[in-house]
Amino acid sequence: MKILVTGGAGFIGSHLADKLIEKGHEIIIIDNLSTGSEKNLNSQAFFHNIDIADFEKIKPLFQGVDYVFHLAALARVPLSIEDPINTSKTNILGAINVFKASAESGVKRVVFASSSSVYGNQEKMPLKENMYCQPLSPYALQKLTAENFAQLFSDIYKIPIISLRYFNVYGPRLNFDSEYSLVIGKFLKQKKEGKPLTIFDDGEQARGFCYVDDVVEANIKAMESEKIKGGEVINVGSDKSNSINYLAELIGGEVEYFPPRIGDVRNSQADLTLAKELLDWQPKTSFEDGVEIVKKWFEGQ
């Protein structure tokens, strides 16, 4: 099959592209390399360095495509607070462009990468898809808005779009060079430089960390599942949460605490009832094993 992956030079997108190529599919990648890297690109993929915010340039690439995975995004809460205009351009307009190009080209299904950040702070755990969302940052609101467009497109344009709410994905190829790096990448870099691991708040905030290979499997199952009709929103994370303090303990080293950051969610933990029912999916990699894999990968960089 012919499959298009936006953000295919990024952390998660490149792992997904690799797995799809391994399965024998023809892969087209759209990525402007703003956060992705050419070194992540699979040499067997057809790569196009284009911004998803440019509809006229991306639309021709959707012709003859069977399935689309939309992972391209500016996916950092602090960045969205600093620059809500450009992040909205990518995360909202870019998503609409991908959905419209898919609809006009007769794509069979789109799998969209959303975020657990849409939930905001909830009193009850685990987080269920039918909870009232309370975004705490422009990024979270952008993802929720794109989810709403996905549901509208499924209804109006009759193209099945499924939104997967990712919970703190980690694994090899995560970006550790940015000030907006995921916490695991940030900790590894700080330890290598002999600096203390910086934790915002008291460190007891917990996350439903999910290893990248498990997330890739969820995406492929979302593409293949016969139970998907379009417009569904499904959690992709762990139903076990781990604190930032525990992560720091696994990485090892001195810890330094700072005040909480604006827009950061206190806790996240995924309810996987829908994922099990519609995708026959749940994560297989334990947090401890996943962190160990990332540590070994990082040592080889």
PDB file of C-alpha atoms in Angstrom:
ATOM      1  CA  MET A   1       0.000   0.000   0.000  1.00  0.00           C
ATOM      2  CA  LYS A   2       0.948   3.624  -0.457  1.00  0.00           C
ATOM      3  CA  ILE A   3       1.106   5.429   2.892  1.00  0.00           C
ATOM      4  CA  LEU A   4       1.927   9.056   3.677  1.00  0.00           C
ATOM      5  CA  VAL A   5       3.489  10.063   7.008  1.00  0.00           C
ATOM      6  CA  THR A   6       3.696  13.722   7.981  1.00  0.00           C
ATOM      7  CA  GLY A   7       6.479  14.362  10.471  1.00  0.00           C
ATOM      8  CA  GLY A   8       8.250  11.230   9.266  1.00  0.00           C
ATOM      9  CA  ALA A   9      11.686  12.696  10.071  1.00  0.00           C
ATOM     10  CA  GLY A  10      10.674  13.232  13.677  1.00  0.00           C
ATOM     11  CA  PHE A  11      11.057  11.054  16.731  1.00  0.00           C
ATOM     12  CA  ILE A  12       7.825   9.036  16.559  1.00  0.00           C
ATOM     13  CA  GLY A  13       7.169   9.497  12.842  1.00  0.00           C
ATOM     14  CA  SER A  14      10.514   8.009  11.819  1.00  0.00           C
ATOM     15  CA  HIS A  15       9.946   4.904  13.938  1.00  0.00           C
ATOM     16  CA  LEU A  16       6.503   4.535  12.359  1.00  0.00           C
ATOM     17  CA  ALA A  17       7.891   4.966   8.840  1.00  0.00           C
ATOM     18  CA  ASP A  18      10.564   2.321   9.534  1.00  0.00           C
ATOM     19  CA  LYS A  19       7.970  -0.204  10.703  1.00  0.00           C
ATOM     20  CA  LEU A  20       5.670   0.447   7.729  1.00  0.00           C
ATOM     21  CA  ILE A  21       8.580   0.008   5.288  1.00  0.00           C
ATOM     22  CA  GLU A  22       9.516  -3.188   7.111  1.00  0.00           C
ATOM     23  CA  LYS A  23       5.963  -4.379   6.407  1.00  0.00           C
ATOM     24  CA  GLY A  24       6.476  -3.752   2.685  1.00  0.00           C
ATOM     25  CA  HIS A  25       4.538  -0.520   2.192  1.00  0.00           C
ATOM     26  CA  GLU A  26       5.533   2.390  -0.054  1.00  0.00           C
ATOM     27  CA  ILE A  27       6.134   5.398   2.199  1.00  0.00           C
ATOM     28  CA  ILE A  28       5.943   9.109   1.426  1.00  0.00           C
ATOM     29  CA  ILE A  29       7.250  11.485   4.101  1.00  0.00           C
ATOM     30  CA  ILE A  30       6.396  15.168   4.439  1.00  0.00           C
ATOM     31  CA  ASP A  31       8.545  17.035   6.965  1.00  0.00           C
ATOM     32  CA  ASN A  32       9.988  20.559   7.001  1.00  0.00           C
ATOM     33  CA  LEU A  33      12.745  19.446   9.412  1.00  0.00           C
ATOM     34  CA  SER A  34      11.857  22.172  11.929  1.00  0.00           C
ATOM     35  CA  THR A  35      12.034  19.581  14.712  1.00  0.00           C
ATOM     36  CA  GLY A  36      12.803  16.422  12.725  1.00  0.00           C
ATOM     37  CA  SER A  37      16.199  15.348  11.414  1.00  0.00           C
ATOM     38  CA  GLU A  38      17.430  13.984   8.097  1.00  0.00           C
ATOM     39  CA  LYS A  39      19.400  11.335   9.985  1.00  0.00           C
ATOM     40  CA  ASN A  40      16.077   9.815  11.116  1.00  0.00           C
ATOM     41  CA  LEU A  41      14.846   9.364   7.537  1.00  0.00           C
ATOM     42  CA  ASN A  42      14.562   5.872   6.108  1.00  0.00           C
ATOM     43  CA  SER A  43      16.453   5.748   2.806  1.00  0.00           C
ATOM     44  CA  GLN A  44      13.620   3.720   1.234  1.00  0.00           C
ATOM     45  CA  ALA A  45      11.045   6.460   1.878  1.00  0.00           C
ATOM     46  CA  PHE A  46      10.194   9.222  -0.616  1.00  0.00           C
ATOM     47  CA  PHE A  47      10.994  12.408   1.305  1.00  0.00           C
ATOM     48  CA  HIS A  48       9.565  15.876   0.636  1.00  0.00           C
ATOM     49  CA  ASN A  49      10.845  18.883   2.596  1.00  0.00           C
ATOM     50  CA  ILE A  50       7.578  20.850   2.707  1.00  0.00           C
ATOM     51  CA  ASP A  51       5.648  22.704   5.418  1.00  0.00           C
ATOM     52  CA  ILE A  52       2.183  21.230   6.060  1.00  0.00           C
ATOM     53  CA  ALA A  53       0.876  24.789   6.394  1.00  0.00           C
ATOM     54  CA  ASP A  54       1.275  25.115   2.582  1.00  0.00           C
ATOM     55  CA  PHE A  55      -1.810  23.355   1.204  1.00  0.00           C
ATOM     56  CA  GLU A  56      -1.039  23.808  -2.495  1.00  0.00           C
ATOM     57  CA  LYS A  57       2.394  22.202  -2.124  1.00  0.00           C
ATOM     58  CA  ILE A  58       1.332  19.203  -0.049  1.00  0.00           C
ATOM     59  CA  LYS A  59      -1.917  18.356  -1.868  1.00  0.00           C
ATOM     60  CA  PRO A  60      -0.373  16.669  -4.978  1.00  0.00           C
ATOM     61  CA  LEU A  61       1.533  14.244  -2.732  1.00  0.00           C
ATOM     62  CA  PHE A  62      -1.752  12.726  -1.493  1.00  0.00           C
ATOM     63  CA  GLN A  63      -2.783  11.423  -4.917  1.00  0.00           C
ATOM     64  CA  GLY A  64      -3.046   7.624  -4.925  1.00  0.00           C
ATOM     65  CA  VAL A  65      -2.328   7.384  -1.184  1.00  0.00           C
ATOM     66  CA  ASP A  66      -4.230   4.692   0.723  1.00  0.00           C
ATOM     67  CA  TYR A  67      -3.599   5.806   4.319  1.00  0.00           C
ATOM     68  CA  VAL A  68      -2.240   8.913   6.051  1.00  0.00           C
ATOM     69  CA  PHE A  69      -0.560   9.250   9.431  1.00  0.00           C
ATOM     70  CA  HIS A  70      -0.503  12.875  10.574  1.00  0.00           C
ATOM     71  CA  LEU A  71       2.259  13.332  13.158  1.00  0.00           C
ATOM     72  CA  ALA A  72       3.811  16.637  12.050  1.00  0.00           C
ATOM     73  CA  ALA A  73       3.473  19.226  14.828  1.00  0.00           C
ATOM     74  CA  LEU A  74       5.246  21.780  16.965  1.00  0.00           C
ATOM     75  CA  ALA A  75       4.754  19.637  20.015  1.00  0.00           C
ATOM     76  CA  ARG A  76       5.999  21.596  23.011  1.00  0.00           C
ATOM     77  CA  VAL A  77       3.942  23.352  25.675  1.00  0.00           C
ATOM     78  CA  PRO A  78       6.528  26.093  26.535  1.00  0.00           C
ATOM     79  CA  LEU A  79       7.028  26.907  22.838  1.00  0.00           C
ATOM     80  CA  SER A  80       3.272  27.267  22.307  1.00  0.00           C
ATOM     81  CA  ILE A  81       3.092  29.722  25.209  1.00  0.00           C
ATOM     82  CA  GLU A  82       5.961  31.758  23.755  1.00  0.00           C
ATOM     83  CA  ASP A  83       4.647  31.618  20.187  1.00  0.00           C
ATOM     84  CA  PRO A  84       0.923  30.815  19.967  1.00  0.00           C
ATOM     85  CA  ILE A  85       0.642  32.196  16.415  1.00  0.00           C
ATOM     86  CA  ASN A  86       3.158  30.014  14.583  1.00  0.00           C
ATOM     87  CA  THR A  87       2.398  26.929  16.651  1.00  0.00           C
ATOM     88  CA  SER A  88      -1.314  27.370  15.825  1.00  0.00           C
ATOM     89  CA  LYS A  89      -0.421  27.718  12.154  1.00  0.00           C
ATOM     90  CA  THR A  90       1.281  24.336  12.234  1.00  0.00           C
ATOM     91  CA  ASN A  91      -0.892  22.481  14.730  1.00  0.00           C
ATOM     92  CA  ILE A  92      -4.329  23.708  13.595  1.00  0.00           C
ATOM     93  CA  LEU A  93      -4.060  24.954  10.002  1.00  0.00           C
ATOM     94  CA  GLY A  94      -1.539  22.216   9.182  1.00  0.00           C
ATOM     95  CA  ALA A  95      -3.939  19.551  10.460  1.00  0.00           C
ATOM     96  CA  ILE A  96      -6.844  21.017   8.457  1.00  0.00           C
ATOM     97  CA  ASN A  97      -4.650  20.999   5.338  1.00  0.00           C
ATOM     98  CA  VAL A  98      -3.749  17.337   5.838  1.00  0.00           C
ATOM     99  CA  PHE A  99      -7.383  16.363   6.483  1.00  0.00           C
ATOM    100  CA  LYS A 100      -8.628  18.315   3.427  1.00  0.00           C
ATOM    101  CA  ALA A 101      -5.941  16.942   1.108  1.00  0.00           C
ATOM    102  CA  SER A 102      -6.769  13.442   2.348  1.00  0.00           C
ATOM    103  CA  ALA A 103     -10.501  13.928   1.780  1.00  0.00           C
ATOM    104  CA  GLU A 104     -10.039  15.349  -1.721  1.00  0.00           C
ATOM    105  CA  SER A 105      -7.638  12.549  -2.700  1.00  0.00           C
ATOM    106  CA  GLY A 106      -9.835   9.651  -1.596  1.00  0.00           C
ATOM    107  CA  VAL A 107      -7.600   8.477   1.244  1.00  0.00           C
ATOM    108  CA  LYS A 108      -9.189   5.514   3.070  1.00  0.00           C
ATOM    109  CA  ARG A 109      -8.318   6.629   6.613  1.00  0.00           C
ATOM    110  CA  VAL A 110      -6.253   9.212   8.512  1.00  0.00           C
ATOM    111  CA  VAL A 111      -4.625   8.504  11.877  1.00  0.00           C
ATOM    112  CA  PHE A 112      -3.954  11.759  13.721  1.00  0.00           C
ATOM    113  CA  ALA A 113      -1.479  12.171  16.589  1.00  0.00           C
ATOM    114  CA  SER A 114      -3.215  14.138  19.338  1.00  0.00           C
ATOM    115  CA  SER A 115      -2.066  14.595  22.933  1.00  0.00           C
ATOM    116  CA  SER A 116      -3.116  13.744  26.474  1.00  0.00           C
ATOM    117  CA  SER A 117      -2.402  17.393  27.294  1.00  0.00           C
ATOM    118  CA  VAL A 118      -5.938  18.172  26.081  1.00  0.00           C
ATOM    119  CA  TYR A 119      -7.303  16.821  29.384  1.00  0.00           C
ATOM    120  CA  GLY A 120      -5.616  19.499  31.500  1.00  0.00           C
ATOM    121  CA  ASN A 121      -5.758  18.873  35.244  1.00  0.00           C
ATOM    122  CA  GLN A 122      -8.421  16.346  36.178  1.00  0.00           C
ATOM    123  CA  GLU A 123      -9.447  15.330  39.684  1.00  0.00           C
ATOM    124  CA  LYS A 124      -9.840  11.654  38.812  1.00  0.00           C
ATOM    125  CA  MET A 125      -7.396   9.179  37.301  1.00  0.00           C
ATOM    126  CA  PRO A 126      -7.150   7.385  34.948  1.00  0.00           C
ATOM    127  CA  LEU A 127      -8.068   9.784  32.158  1.00  0.00           C
ATOM    128  CA  LYS A 128     -11.014   8.709  30.013  1.00  0.00           C
ATOM    129  CA  GLU A 129     -11.741   9.968  26.520  1.00  0.00           C
ATOM    130  CA  ASN A 130     -15.225  11.212  27.463  1.00  0.00           C
ATOM    131  CA  MET A 131     -13.922  13.559  30.181  1.00  0.00           C
ATOM    132  CA  TYR A 132     -14.488  17.291  29.724  1.00  0.00           C
ATOM    133  CA  CYS A 133     -11.185  18.663  28.425  1.00  0.00           C
ATOM    134  CA  GLN A 134      -9.560  21.665  30.094  1.00  0.00           C
ATOM    135  CA  PRO A 135      -6.484  22.689  28.060  1.00  0.00           C
ATOM    136  CA  LEU A 136      -3.841  24.577  30.061  1.00  0.00           C
ATOM    137  CA  SER A 137      -1.692  25.730  27.135  1.00  0.00           C
ATOM    138  CA  PRO A 138      -2.046  26.849  23.516  1.00  0.00           C
ATOM    139  CA  TYR A 139      -0.529  23.516  22.455  1.00  0.00           C
ATOM    140  CA  ALA A 140      -3.206  21.536  24.283  1.00  0.00           C
ATOM    141  CA  LEU A 141      -5.957  23.735  22.833  1.00  0.00           C
ATOM    142  CA  GLN A 142      -4.459  23.383  19.349  1.00  0.00           C
ATOM    143  CA  LYS A 143      -4.558  19.594  19.600  1.00  0.00           C
ATOM    144  CA  LEU A 144      -8.126  19.630  20.920  1.00  0.00           C
ATOM    145  CA  THR A 145      -9.167  21.933  18.075  1.00  0.00           C
ATOM    146  CA  ALA A 146      -7.574  19.578  15.538  1.00  0.00           C
ATOM    147  CA  GLU A 147      -9.451  16.664  17.148  1.00  0.00           C
ATOM    148  CA  ASN A 148     -12.705  18.567  16.668  1.00  0.00           C
ATOM    149  CA  PHE A 149     -11.834  19.166  13.017  1.00  0.00           C
ATOM    150  CA  ALA A 150     -11.073  15.445  12.652  1.00  0.00           C
ATOM    151  CA  GLN A 151     -14.556  14.605  13.931  1.00  0.00           C
ATOM    152  CA  LEU A 152     -16.165  17.225  11.662  1.00  0.00           C
ATOM    153  CA  PHE A 153     -14.268  15.978   8.613  1.00  0.00           C
ATOM    154  CA  SER A 154     -15.340  12.423   9.407  1.00  0.00           C
ATOM    155  CA  ASP A 155     -18.975  13.564   9.470  1.00  0.00           C
ATOM    156  CA  ILE A 156     -19.042  16.153   6.681  1.00  0.00           C
ATOM    157  CA  TYR A 157     -16.501  14.866   4.159  1.00  0.00           C
ATOM    158  CA  LYS A 158     -16.966  11.173   4.958  1.00  0.00           C
ATOM    159  CA  ILE A 159     -13.250  10.518   5.491  1.00  0.00           C
ATOM    160  CA  PRO A 160     -12.565   8.376   8.582  1.00  0.00           C
ATOM    161  CA  ILE A 161     -10.119  10.230  10.846  1.00  0.00           C
ATOM    162  CA  ILE A 162      -9.112   8.753  14.194  1.00  0.00           C
ATOM    163  CA  SER A 163      -7.350  10.783  16.886  1.00  0.00           C
ATOM    164  CA  LEU A 164      -4.854   9.025  19.138  1.00  0.00           C
ATOM    165  CA  ARG A 165      -4.088  10.889  22.361  1.00  0.00           C
ATOM    166  CA  TYR A 166      -0.407  10.183  23.054  1.00  0.00           C
ATOM    167  CA  PHE A 167       0.799  10.096  26.668  1.00  0.00           C
ATOM    168  CA  ASN A 168       4.472  11.122  27.079  1.00  0.00           C
ATOM    169  CA  VAL A 169       6.109   8.994  24.419  1.00  0.00           C
ATOM    170  CA  TYR A 170       9.792   8.187  24.876  1.00  0.00           C
ATOM    171  CA  GLY A 171      12.452   6.058  23.212  1.00  0.00           C
ATOM    172  CA  PRO A 172      15.532   6.234  20.952  1.00  0.00           C
ATOM    173  CA  ARG A 173      15.738   9.314  18.690  1.00  0.00           C
ATOM    174  CA  LEU A 174      13.973  11.587  21.159  1.00  0.00           C
ATOM    175  CA  ASN A 175      15.327  15.109  20.904  1.00  0.00           C
ATOM    176  CA  PHE A 176      17.720  15.951  23.750  1.00  0.00           C
ATOM    177  CA  ASP A 177      19.252  19.087  22.195  1.00  0.00           C
ATOM    178  CA  SER A 178      16.290  21.439  22.586  1.00  0.00           C
ATOM    179  CA  GLU A 179      15.329  23.477  25.616  1.00  0.00           C
ATOM    180  CA  TYR A 180      11.867  22.025  25.002  1.00  0.00           C
ATOM    181  CA  SER A 181      13.127  18.428  25.112  1.00  0.00           C
ATOM    182  CA  LEU A 182      11.039  15.728  26.714  1.00  0.00           C
ATOM    183  CA  VAL A 183      12.014  15.208  30.330  1.00  0.00           C
ATOM    184  CA  ILE A 184      13.892  11.939  29.706  1.00  0.00           C
ATOM    185  CA  GLY A 185      16.050  13.534  27.001  1.00  0.00           C
ATOM    186  CA  LYS A 186      16.657  16.574  29.183  1.00  0.00           C
ATOM    187  CA  PHE A 187      17.741  14.420  32.148  1.00  0.00           C
ATOM    188  CA  LEU A 188      20.127  12.331  30.037  1.00  0.00           C
ATOM    189  CA  LYS A 189      21.780  15.414  28.584  1.00  0.00           C
ATOM    190  CA  GLN A 190      22.103  17.077  32.008  1.00  0.00           C
ATOM    191  CA  LYS A 191      23.671  13.961  33.512  1.00  0.00           C
ATOM    192  CA  LYS A 192      26.160  13.678  30.646  1.00  0.00           C
ATOM    193  CA  GLU A 193      27.177  17.323  31.172  1.00  0.00           C
ATOM    194  CA  GLY A 194      27.610  16.747  34.910  1.00  0.00           C
ATOM    195  CA  LYS A 195      24.714  19.037  35.771  1.00  0.00           C
ATOM    196  CA  PRO A 196      21.915  18.361  38.275  1.00  0.00           C
ATOM    197  CA  LEU A 197      18.642  17.003  36.904  1.00  0.00           C
ATOM    198  CA  THR A 198      16.205  19.930  36.930  1.00  0.00           C
ATOM    199  CA  ILE A 199      12.681  19.181  38.110  1.00  0.00           C
ATOM    200  CA  PHE A 200       9.825  21.673  38.045  1.00  0.00           C
ATOM    201  CA  ASP A 201       7.444  21.414  41.016  1.00  0.00           C
ATOM    202  CA  ASP A 202       8.015  18.732  43.683  1.00  0.00           C
ATOM    203  CA  GLY A 203       8.684  15.866  41.260  1.00  0.00           C
ATOM    204  CA  GLU A 204       5.748  13.826  42.494  1.00  0.00           C
ATOM    205  CA  GLN A 205       3.754  14.716  39.393  1.00  0.00           C
ATOM    206  CA  ALA A 206       3.239  11.490  37.437  1.00  0.00           C
ATOM    207  CA  ARG A 207       2.992  10.567  33.770  1.00  0.00           C
ATOM    208  CA  GLY A 208       1.644   7.603  31.814  1.00  0.00           C
ATOM    209  CA  PHE A 209       4.933   7.209  29.918  1.00  0.00           C
ATOM    210  CA  CYS A 210       4.668   5.018  26.810  1.00  0.00           C
ATOM    211  CA  TYR A 211       7.559   3.483  24.853  1.00  0.00           C
ATOM    212  CA  VAL A 212       7.759   4.460  21.180  1.00  0.00           C
ATOM    213  CA  ASP A 213       7.516   0.912  19.762  1.00  0.00           C
ATOM    214  CA  ASP A 214       4.210   0.456  21.573  1.00  0.00           C
ATOM    215  CA  VAL A 215       2.921   3.748  20.156  1.00  0.00           C
ATOM    216  CA  VAL A 216       3.923   2.671  16.635  1.00  0.00           C
ATOM    217  CA  GLU A 217       1.977  -0.561  17.111  1.00  0.00           C
ATOM    218  CA  ALA A 218      -1.100   1.414  18.233  1.00  0.00           C
ATOM    219  CA  ASN A 219      -0.893   3.573  15.089  1.00  0.00           C
ATOM    220  CA  ILE A 220      -0.733   0.574  12.776  1.00  0.00           C
ATOM    221  CA  LYS A 221      -3.621  -1.107  14.581  1.00  0.00           C
ATOM    222  CA  ALA A 222      -5.605   2.133  14.205  1.00  0.00           C
ATOM    223  CA  MET A 223      -4.972   1.951  10.460  1.00  0.00           C
ATOM    224  CA  GLU A 224      -6.006  -1.690  10.213  1.00  0.00           C
ATOM    225  CA  SER A 225      -8.847  -1.997  12.744  1.00  0.00           C
ATOM    226  CA  GLU A 226     -12.229  -2.899  11.260  1.00  0.00           C
ATOM    227  CA  LYS A 227     -13.933  -1.457  14.357  1.00  0.00           C
ATOM    228  CA  ILE A 228     -12.999   2.130  13.436  1.00  0.00           C
ATOM    229  CA  LYS A 229     -15.723   4.198  11.744  1.00  0.00           C
ATOM    230  CA  GLY A 230     -14.171   7.683  11.927  1.00  0.00           C
ATOM    231  CA  GLY A 231     -14.137  10.467  14.482  1.00  0.00           C
ATOM    232  CA  GLU A 232     -13.025   8.277  17.377  1.00  0.00           C
ATOM    233  CA  VAL A 233     -10.635   9.572  20.042  1.00  0.00           C
ATOM    234  CA  ILE A 234      -8.493   6.902  21.732  1.00  0.00           C
ATOM    235  CA  ASN A 235      -5.872   7.063  24.486  1.00  0.00           C
ATOM    236  CA  VAL A 236      -2.422   5.695  23.635  1.00  0.00           C
ATOM    237  CA  GLY A 237      -0.373   5.610  26.814  1.00  0.00           C
ATOM    238  CA  SER A 238       0.212   3.614  29.954  1.00  0.00           C
ATOM    239  CA  ASP A 239      -2.403   2.754  32.546  1.00  0.00           C
ATOM    240  CA  LYS A 240       0.451   2.824  35.070  1.00  0.00           C
ATOM    241  CA  SER A 241       1.906   6.237  35.929  1.00  0.00           C
ATOM    242  CA  ASN A 242       5.430   6.991  37.127  1.00  0.00           C
ATOM    243  CA  SER A 243       6.616  10.106  38.926  1.00  0.00           C
ATOM    244  CA  ILE A 244       9.300  12.466  37.638  1.00  0.00           C
ATOM    245  CA  ASN A 245      11.237  11.747  40.839  1.00  0.00           C
ATOM    246  CA  TYR A 246      11.218   8.032  39.994  1.00  0.00           C
ATOM    247  CA  LEU A 247      12.463   8.791  36.486  1.00  0.00           C
ATOM    248  CA  ALA A 248      15.284  10.882  37.978  1.00  0.00           C
ATOM    249  CA  GLU A 249      16.136   7.942  40.232  1.00  0.00           C
ATOM    250  CA  LEU A 250      16.354   5.615  37.204  1.00  0.00           C
ATOM    251  CA  ILE A 251      18.613   8.077  35.358  1.00  0.00           C
ATOM    252  CA  GLY A 252      20.705   8.758  38.472  1.00  0.00           C
ATOM    253  CA  GLY A 253      22.453  11.887  39.680  1.00  0.00           C
ATOM    254  CA  GLU A 254      21.882  15.021  41.722  1.00  0.00           C
ATOM    255  CA  VAL A 255      18.455  16.677  41.501  1.00  0.00           C
ATOM    256  CA  GLU A 256      17.550  20.385  41.608  1.00  0.00           C
ATOM    257  CA  TYR A 257      13.969  21.624  42.055  1.00  0.00           C
ATOM    258  CA  PHE A 258      12.341  24.710  40.536  1.00  0.00           C
ATOM    259  CA  PRO A 259       8.854  26.267  40.803  1.00  0.00           C
ATOM    260  CA  PRO A 260       6.073  24.745  38.655  1.00  0.00           C
ATOM    261  CA  ARG A 261       5.858  25.891  35.026  1.00  0.00           C
ATOM    262  CA  ILE A 262       2.778  27.475  33.505  1.00  0.00           C
ATOM    263  CA  GLY A 263       0.823  25.022  31.351  1.00  0.00           C
ATOM    264  CA  ASP A 264       2.260  21.832  32.851  1.00  0.00           C
ATOM    265  CA  VAL A 265      -0.267  19.154  33.768  1.00  0.00           C
ATOM    266  CA  ARG A 266       0.098  17.676  37.254  1.00  0.00           C
ATOM    267  CA  ASN A 267      -0.770  14.027  36.525  1.00  0.00           C
ATOM    268  CA  SER A 268      -1.633  11.820  33.593  1.00  0.00           C
ATOM    269  CA  GLN A 269      -2.578   8.160  33.422  1.00  0.00           C
ATOM    270  CA  ALA A 270      -4.413   6.517  30.541  1.00  0.00           C
ATOM    271  CA  ASP A 271      -7.642   4.599  30.701  1.00  0.00           C
ATOM    272  CA  LEU A 272      -7.122   1.949  28.006  1.00  0.00           C
ATOM    273  CA  THR A 273     -10.636   0.523  27.785  1.00  0.00           C
ATOM    274  CA  LEU A 274     -11.254   1.957  24.306  1.00  0.00           C
ATOM    275  CA  ALA A 275      -7.757   1.098  23.050  1.00  0.00           C
ATOM    276  CA  LYS A 276      -8.282  -2.532  24.054  1.00  0.00           C
ATOM    277  CA  GLU A 277     -11.801  -2.634  22.605  1.00  0.00           C
ATOM    278  CA  LEU A 278     -11.257  -0.857  19.276  1.00  0.00           C
ATOM    279  CA  LEU A 279      -7.567  -1.521  18.602  1.00  0.00           C
ATOM    280  CA  ASP A 280      -6.862  -4.672  20.604  1.00  0.00           C
ATOM    281  CA  TRP A 281      -3.883  -2.727  21.984  1.00  0.00           C
ATOM    282  CA  GLN A 282      -2.085  -2.130  25.242  1.00  0.00           C
ATOM    283  CA  PRO A 283       1.595  -1.284  25.861  1.00  0.00           C
ATOM    284  CA  LYS A 284       4.049  -4.149  26.298  1.00  0.00           C
ATOM    285  CA  THR A 285       7.253  -2.362  27.377  1.00  0.00           C
ATOM    286  CA  SER A 286       7.749  -1.712  31.097  1.00  0.00           C
ATOM    287  CA  PHE A 287       8.889   1.778  32.087  1.00  0.00           C
ATOM    288  CA  GLU A 288      12.101   0.448  33.628  1.00  0.00           C
ATOM    289  CA  ASP A 289      13.003  -1.568  30.502  1.00  0.00           C
ATOM    290  CA  GLY A 290      12.172   1.365  28.230  1.00  0.00           C
ATOM    291  CA  VAL A 291      14.331   3.817  30.180  1.00  0.00           C
ATOM    292  CA  GLU A 292      17.220   1.338  30.123  1.00  0.00           C
ATOM    293  CA  ILE A 293      16.950   1.057  26.315  1.00  0.00           C
ATOM    294  CA  VAL A 294      16.986   4.845  25.966  1.00  0.00           C
ATOM    295  CA  LYS A 295      20.006   5.158  28.270  1.00  0.00           C
ATOM    296  CA  LYS A 296      21.972   2.665  26.161  1.00  0.00           C
ATOM    297  CA  TRP A 297      20.942   4.430  22.948  1.00  0.00           C
ATOM    298  CA  PHE A 298      21.978   7.786  24.360  1.00  0.00           C
ATOM    299  CA  GLU A 299      25.391   6.454  25.377  1.00  0.00           C
ATOM    300  CA  GLY A 300      25.985   5.538  21.743  1.00  0.00           C
ATOM    301  CA  GLN A 301      25.266   9.044  20.449  1.00  0.00           C
TER     302      GLN A 301
END
